[in-house]
Amino acid sequence: MDDNQLLRYSRHILLPQIGVQGQEALIRSHVLLVGAGGLGSPVALYLAASGVGNLTICDGDKVDLTNLQRQIAHNTNRIGMPKTSSARKTLASINPEVNVIALNERMDERRLLELAANADVVVDASDNFPTRYAINRVCMIRKKPLVSGAVVRFDGQVAVFDLRHTQGPCYHCLFPANGEDQDMRCAVMGVFAPLVGIIGCVQAAETLKILLDIGQTLDGRLLLLDGLSMEWHTIKLNKDPACTVCVHETVTL
Ligand SMILES: [Zn+2]
């Protein structure tokens, strides 16, 4: 690290759990972030500010006026611009040292499988179940840690599925697929703006912990937030013996 980096990251370096070595590990790391909306914005901002060296961000949407109530990586001047381009501009202004790969495309499983190969952690900040299931399957195949988050109305949830090992549950154990019935997109649901910030920041924290190999992550636990009472609950997740993704060797493309 040069002198500027030592200054930029000094408050991380002061933490004994991180130090120069941990910060250098962050600079070398690569995170795949799926979604540059409500959750993806705070995740991207904190990972970039923290010095995660390589950030691949995918999102097929353009910035819309209805996004600006909560998607803080974007602004009014960027309406109509691809969200990934807008996010890249914002991140560059915070930390020009981060290599941001902005992919303005809707992700399918095959594409995610390519992209996940080079990632140390995959962050699911998407807004629909088909993408969440695809990310889970891809992380299973590639054996990548998955940091999953979701927010609807006043409720938020975060979980980590560390699919580098096979003993733990996966996202599909928690939410067995039930077709499009479960597809509750933010596009049609209300979302209390700060909830995406809170949950996205938890996702960013868990991602950094995995990259640094410090503390205990939410692996195998589901953290639930009721934003109206501001009460948090943690539920221990069990592997579903009937799970078609992580139990049986049926994962094919
Ligand atoms: Zn499973």
Coordinates of C-alpha atoms and ligand atoms in Angstrom, one line a residue:
M1 CA 0.0 0.0 0.0
D2 CA 1.2 3.5 -0.7
D3 CA 0.9 6.5 1.7
N4 CA -2.5 7.6 0.3
Q5 CA -3.9 4.1 0.8
L6 CA -2.5 3.9 4.3
L7 CA -4.4 7.2 5.0
R8 CA -7.6 6.2 3.2
Y9 CA -7.9 2.9 5.0
S10 CA -6.3 4.0 8.3
R11 CA -9.5 3.5 10.4
H12 CA -9.6 -0.1 9.1
I13 CA -5.9 -0.6 9.6
L14 CA -6.3 0.5 13.2
L15 CA -8.6 -2.4 13.9
P16 CA -6.5 -5.4 15.1
Q17 CA -8.8 -7.8 13.3
I18 CA -8.0 -6.0 10.0
G19 CA -4.6 -4.3 10.0
V20 CA -2.5 -3.8 6.9
Q21 CA -2.7 -7.5 6.0
G22 CA -6.5 -7.5 6.1
Q23 CA -6.8 -4.3 4.2
E24 CA -4.5 -5.8 1.5
A25 CA -6.7 -8.8 1.4
L26 CA -9.7 -6.6 0.7
I27 CA -7.8 -4.8 -2.0
R28 CA -7.0 -8.1 -3.7
S29 CA -10.6 -9.4 -3.4
H30 CA -13.4 -9.6 -5.9
V31 CA -17.1 -9.4 -5.1
L32 CA -20.0 -10.2 -7.5
L33 CA -23.0 -8.0 -6.7
V34 CA -26.3 -8.9 -8.3
G35 CA -28.6 -5.8 -8.2
A36 CA -27.8 -2.1 -8.1
G37 CA -31.1 -1.0 -6.6
G38 CA -32.2 -0.5 -3.0
L39 CA -30.0 -3.1 -1.4
G40 CA -27.2 -3.0 -4.0
S41 CA -26.7 0.7 -3.5
P42 CA -25.5 0.6 0.1
V43 CA -23.7 -2.7 -0.5
A44 CA -21.7 -1.2 -3.4
L45 CA -21.0 2.1 -1.5
Y46 CA -19.6 0.4 1.6
L47 CA -17.6 -2.2 -0.3
A48 CA -16.1 0.4 -2.5
A49 CA -15.4 2.8 0.3
S50 CA -13.9 -0.1 2.3
G51 CA -11.4 -0.8 -0.5
V52 CA -12.7 -4.1 -2.0
G53 CA -10.5 -4.0 -5.1
N54 CA -12.7 -5.6 -7.7
L55 CA -16.5 -5.2 -7.8
T56 CA -18.6 -6.7 -10.6
I57 CA -22.1 -5.1 -10.5
C58 CA -24.9 -6.5 -12.7
D59 CA -28.3 -5.0 -13.2
G60 CA -30.4 -4.7 -16.4
D61 CA -32.5 -1.7 -15.2
K62 CA -32.2 2.0 -15.8
V63 CA -32.6 4.7 -13.1
D64 CA -36.2 5.7 -12.7
L65 CA -37.8 8.5 -10.7
T66 CA -39.5 5.9 -8.5
N67 CA -36.1 4.4 -7.5
L68 CA -34.7 7.6 -5.9
Q69 CA -36.7 7.4 -2.7
R70 CA -34.3 4.6 -1.5
Q71 CA -31.6 3.7 -4.1
I72 CA -28.9 6.0 -2.9
A73 CA -26.2 5.1 -5.4
H74 CA -28.2 7.1 -8.0
N75 CA -29.5 10.7 -8.3
T76 CA -31.9 12.8 -10.2
N77 CA -29.5 13.7 -13.0
R78 CA -29.1 10.0 -13.8
I79 CA -32.7 9.2 -14.6
G80 CA -32.7 7.0 -17.8
M81 CA -29.0 5.9 -17.3
P82 CA -28.3 2.2 -16.7
K83 CA -28.1 1.7 -13.0
T84 CA -24.8 0.0 -13.3
S85 CA -23.2 3.0 -15.1
S86 CA -24.8 5.3 -12.5
A87 CA -23.4 3.2 -9.6
R88 CA -20.0 3.1 -11.2
K89 CA -19.9 6.9 -11.4
T90 CA -20.9 7.2 -7.7
L91 CA -18.3 4.6 -6.6
A92 CA -15.5 6.2 -8.7
S93 CA -16.2 9.5 -6.9
I94 CA -15.9 7.8 -3.5
N95 CA -12.9 5.5 -4.3
P96 CA -11.3 5.7 -7.7
E97 CA -9.0 2.8 -6.8
V98 CA -11.8 0.3 -7.0
N99 CA -12.0 -1.6 -10.3
V100 CA -15.8 -1.6 -11.0
I101 CA -17.1 -3.8 -13.8
A102 CA -20.5 -2.6 -14.6
L103 CA -22.7 -5.1 -16.5
N104 CA -25.9 -3.6 -17.8
E105 CA -27.6 -6.9 -18.4
R106 CA -30.3 -9.1 -16.8
M107 CA -28.6 -12.1 -15.4
D108 CA -29.5 -15.7 -16.3
E109 CA -28.0 -18.7 -14.7
R110 CA -25.4 -19.4 -17.4
R111 CA -24.0 -15.9 -17.2
L112 CA -24.0 -15.9 -13.4
L113 CA -22.1 -19.1 -13.5
E114 CA -19.3 -17.5 -15.7
L115 CA -19.2 -14.4 -13.4
A116 CA -19.2 -16.3 -10.1
A117 CA -16.1 -18.2 -11.1
N118 CA -13.8 -15.2 -10.3
A119 CA -15.7 -14.0 -7.3
D120 CA -14.7 -14.5 -3.6
V121 CA -18.2 -13.7 -2.4
V122 CA -21.5 -13.3 -4.2
V123 CA -24.0 -10.8 -2.9
D124 CA -27.7 -11.2 -3.8
A125 CA -29.3 -7.8 -3.9
S126 CA -31.8 -8.8 -6.5
D127 CA -35.6 -8.2 -6.3
N128 CA -37.1 -11.4 -7.6
F129 CA -37.2 -15.1 -6.8
P130 CA -36.1 -16.5 -10.1
T131 CA -32.8 -14.6 -9.8
R132 CA -32.4 -15.5 -6.2
Y133 CA -32.8 -19.2 -7.0
A134 CA -30.4 -18.9 -9.9
I135 CA -27.7 -17.2 -7.7
N136 CA -28.1 -19.9 -5.1
R137 CA -27.7 -22.7 -7.6
V138 CA -24.6 -21.0 -9.1
C139 CA -23.1 -20.5 -5.6
M140 CA -23.7 -24.2 -4.9
I141 CA -21.9 -25.2 -8.1
R142 CA -19.1 -22.8 -7.7
K143 CA -18.8 -23.3 -3.9
K144 CA -19.0 -19.6 -3.2
P145 CA -20.2 -17.8 0.0
L146 CA -23.6 -16.2 -0.7
V147 CA -24.8 -13.1 1.2
S148 CA -28.5 -12.8 0.7
G149 CA -30.8 -9.9 1.6
A150 CA -34.4 -8.9 1.0
V151 CA -36.7 -6.1 2.1
V152 CA -40.4 -5.6 1.6
R153 CA -42.6 -3.0 3.3
F154 CA -41.2 -2.7 6.8
D155 CA -39.6 -6.1 7.0
G156 CA -36.0 -7.0 6.2
Q157 CA -34.0 -10.2 6.3
V158 CA -30.4 -11.2 5.8
A159 CA -28.7 -14.6 5.7
V160 CA -25.3 -16.0 4.7
F161 CA -25.0 -19.4 3.0
D162 CA -21.4 -20.4 3.0
L163 CA -21.5 -22.9 0.2
R164 CA -17.8 -23.4 0.3
H165 CA -18.7 -26.3 2.7
T166 CA -21.5 -28.7 2.1
Q167 CA -22.9 -29.2 5.6
G168 CA -24.9 -26.0 5.8
P169 CA -28.3 -25.1 4.4
C170 CA -28.7 -23.2 1.1
Y171 CA -31.2 -20.5 0.1
H172 CA -33.5 -23.1 -1.4
C173 CA -33.7 -25.0 1.9
L174 CA -35.1 -21.8 3.4
F175 CA -37.5 -21.0 0.5
P176 CA -38.4 -24.1 -1.5
A177 CA -39.3 -22.9 -5.0
N178 CA -42.9 -22.4 -5.5
G179 CA -43.0 -20.9 -9.0
E180 CA -43.8 -17.3 -9.7
D181 CA -46.3 -17.2 -6.9
Q182 CA -43.6 -16.1 -4.5
D183 CA -42.4 -13.4 -6.9
M184 CA -43.0 -10.3 -4.8
R185 CA -41.1 -7.6 -6.5
C186 CA -40.4 -4.2 -5.0
A187 CA -41.9 -2.9 -8.3
V188 CA -45.3 -3.6 -7.0
M189 CA -44.8 -3.5 -3.2
G190 CA -44.2 -0.6 -0.9
V191 CA -40.7 -0.4 0.7
F192 CA -39.8 1.8 3.7
A193 CA -36.7 3.6 2.4
P194 CA -34.2 3.2 5.3
L195 CA -34.8 -0.5 5.6
V196 CA -32.9 -1.2 2.4
G197 CA -30.0 0.8 3.9
I198 CA -30.0 -1.1 7.1
I199 CA -30.2 -4.5 5.4
G200 CA -27.8 -3.6 2.7
C201 CA -25.3 -2.4 5.3
V202 CA -25.6 -5.7 7.1
Q203 CA -24.9 -7.5 3.8
A204 CA -21.8 -5.3 3.3
A205 CA -20.6 -6.1 6.8
E206 CA -21.0 -9.8 6.3
T207 CA -19.3 -9.7 3.0
L208 CA -16.2 -7.9 4.5
K209 CA -16.1 -10.4 7.4
I210 CA -16.1 -13.3 4.9
L211 CA -13.3 -11.7 2.9
L212 CA -11.3 -11.0 6.0
D213 CA -12.2 -14.3 7.7
I214 CA -13.0 -12.6 11.0
G215 CA -15.8 -13.0 13.5
Q216 CA -18.8 -15.2 13.1
T217 CA -20.9 -14.7 10.0
L218 CA -24.6 -15.2 9.7
D219 CA -23.8 -18.6 8.0
G220 CA -26.8 -20.9 8.7
R221 CA -28.7 -18.1 10.4
L222 CA -31.5 -15.9 9.2
L223 CA -31.6 -12.4 10.7
L224 CA -35.0 -10.8 10.6
L225 CA -35.9 -7.2 11.2
D226 CA -39.3 -5.8 11.9
G227 CA -38.8 -2.1 11.0
L228 CA -42.0 -1.0 12.8
S229 CA -41.0 -2.3 16.2
M230 CA -37.3 -2.2 15.3
E231 CA -36.9 -5.7 16.8
W232 CA -34.3 -8.2 15.4
H233 CA -34.8 -11.9 15.5
T234 CA -32.3 -14.6 14.6
I235 CA -33.5 -18.0 13.4
K236 CA -31.1 -21.0 13.0
L237 CA -31.5 -22.5 9.6
N238 CA -31.4 -26.2 9.1
K239 CA -30.6 -28.1 5.9
D240 CA -33.8 -29.3 4.3
P241 CA -33.3 -33.1 3.7
A242 CA -35.6 -32.8 0.7
C243 CA -33.8 -29.8 -0.8
T244 CA -33.2 -30.4 -4.5
V245 CA -30.3 -28.0 -4.7
C246 CA -27.9 -28.9 -1.9
V247 CA -28.8 -32.4 -0.8
H248 CA -29.1 -34.3 -4.0
E249 CA -26.5 -34.1 -6.7
T250 CA -29.1 -32.9 -9.2
V251 CA -27.7 -29.5 -10.0
T252 CA -27.4 -29.3 -13.7
L253 CA -27.6 -26.6 -16.3
Ligands
ZN1 ZN -30.6 -26.5 0.2

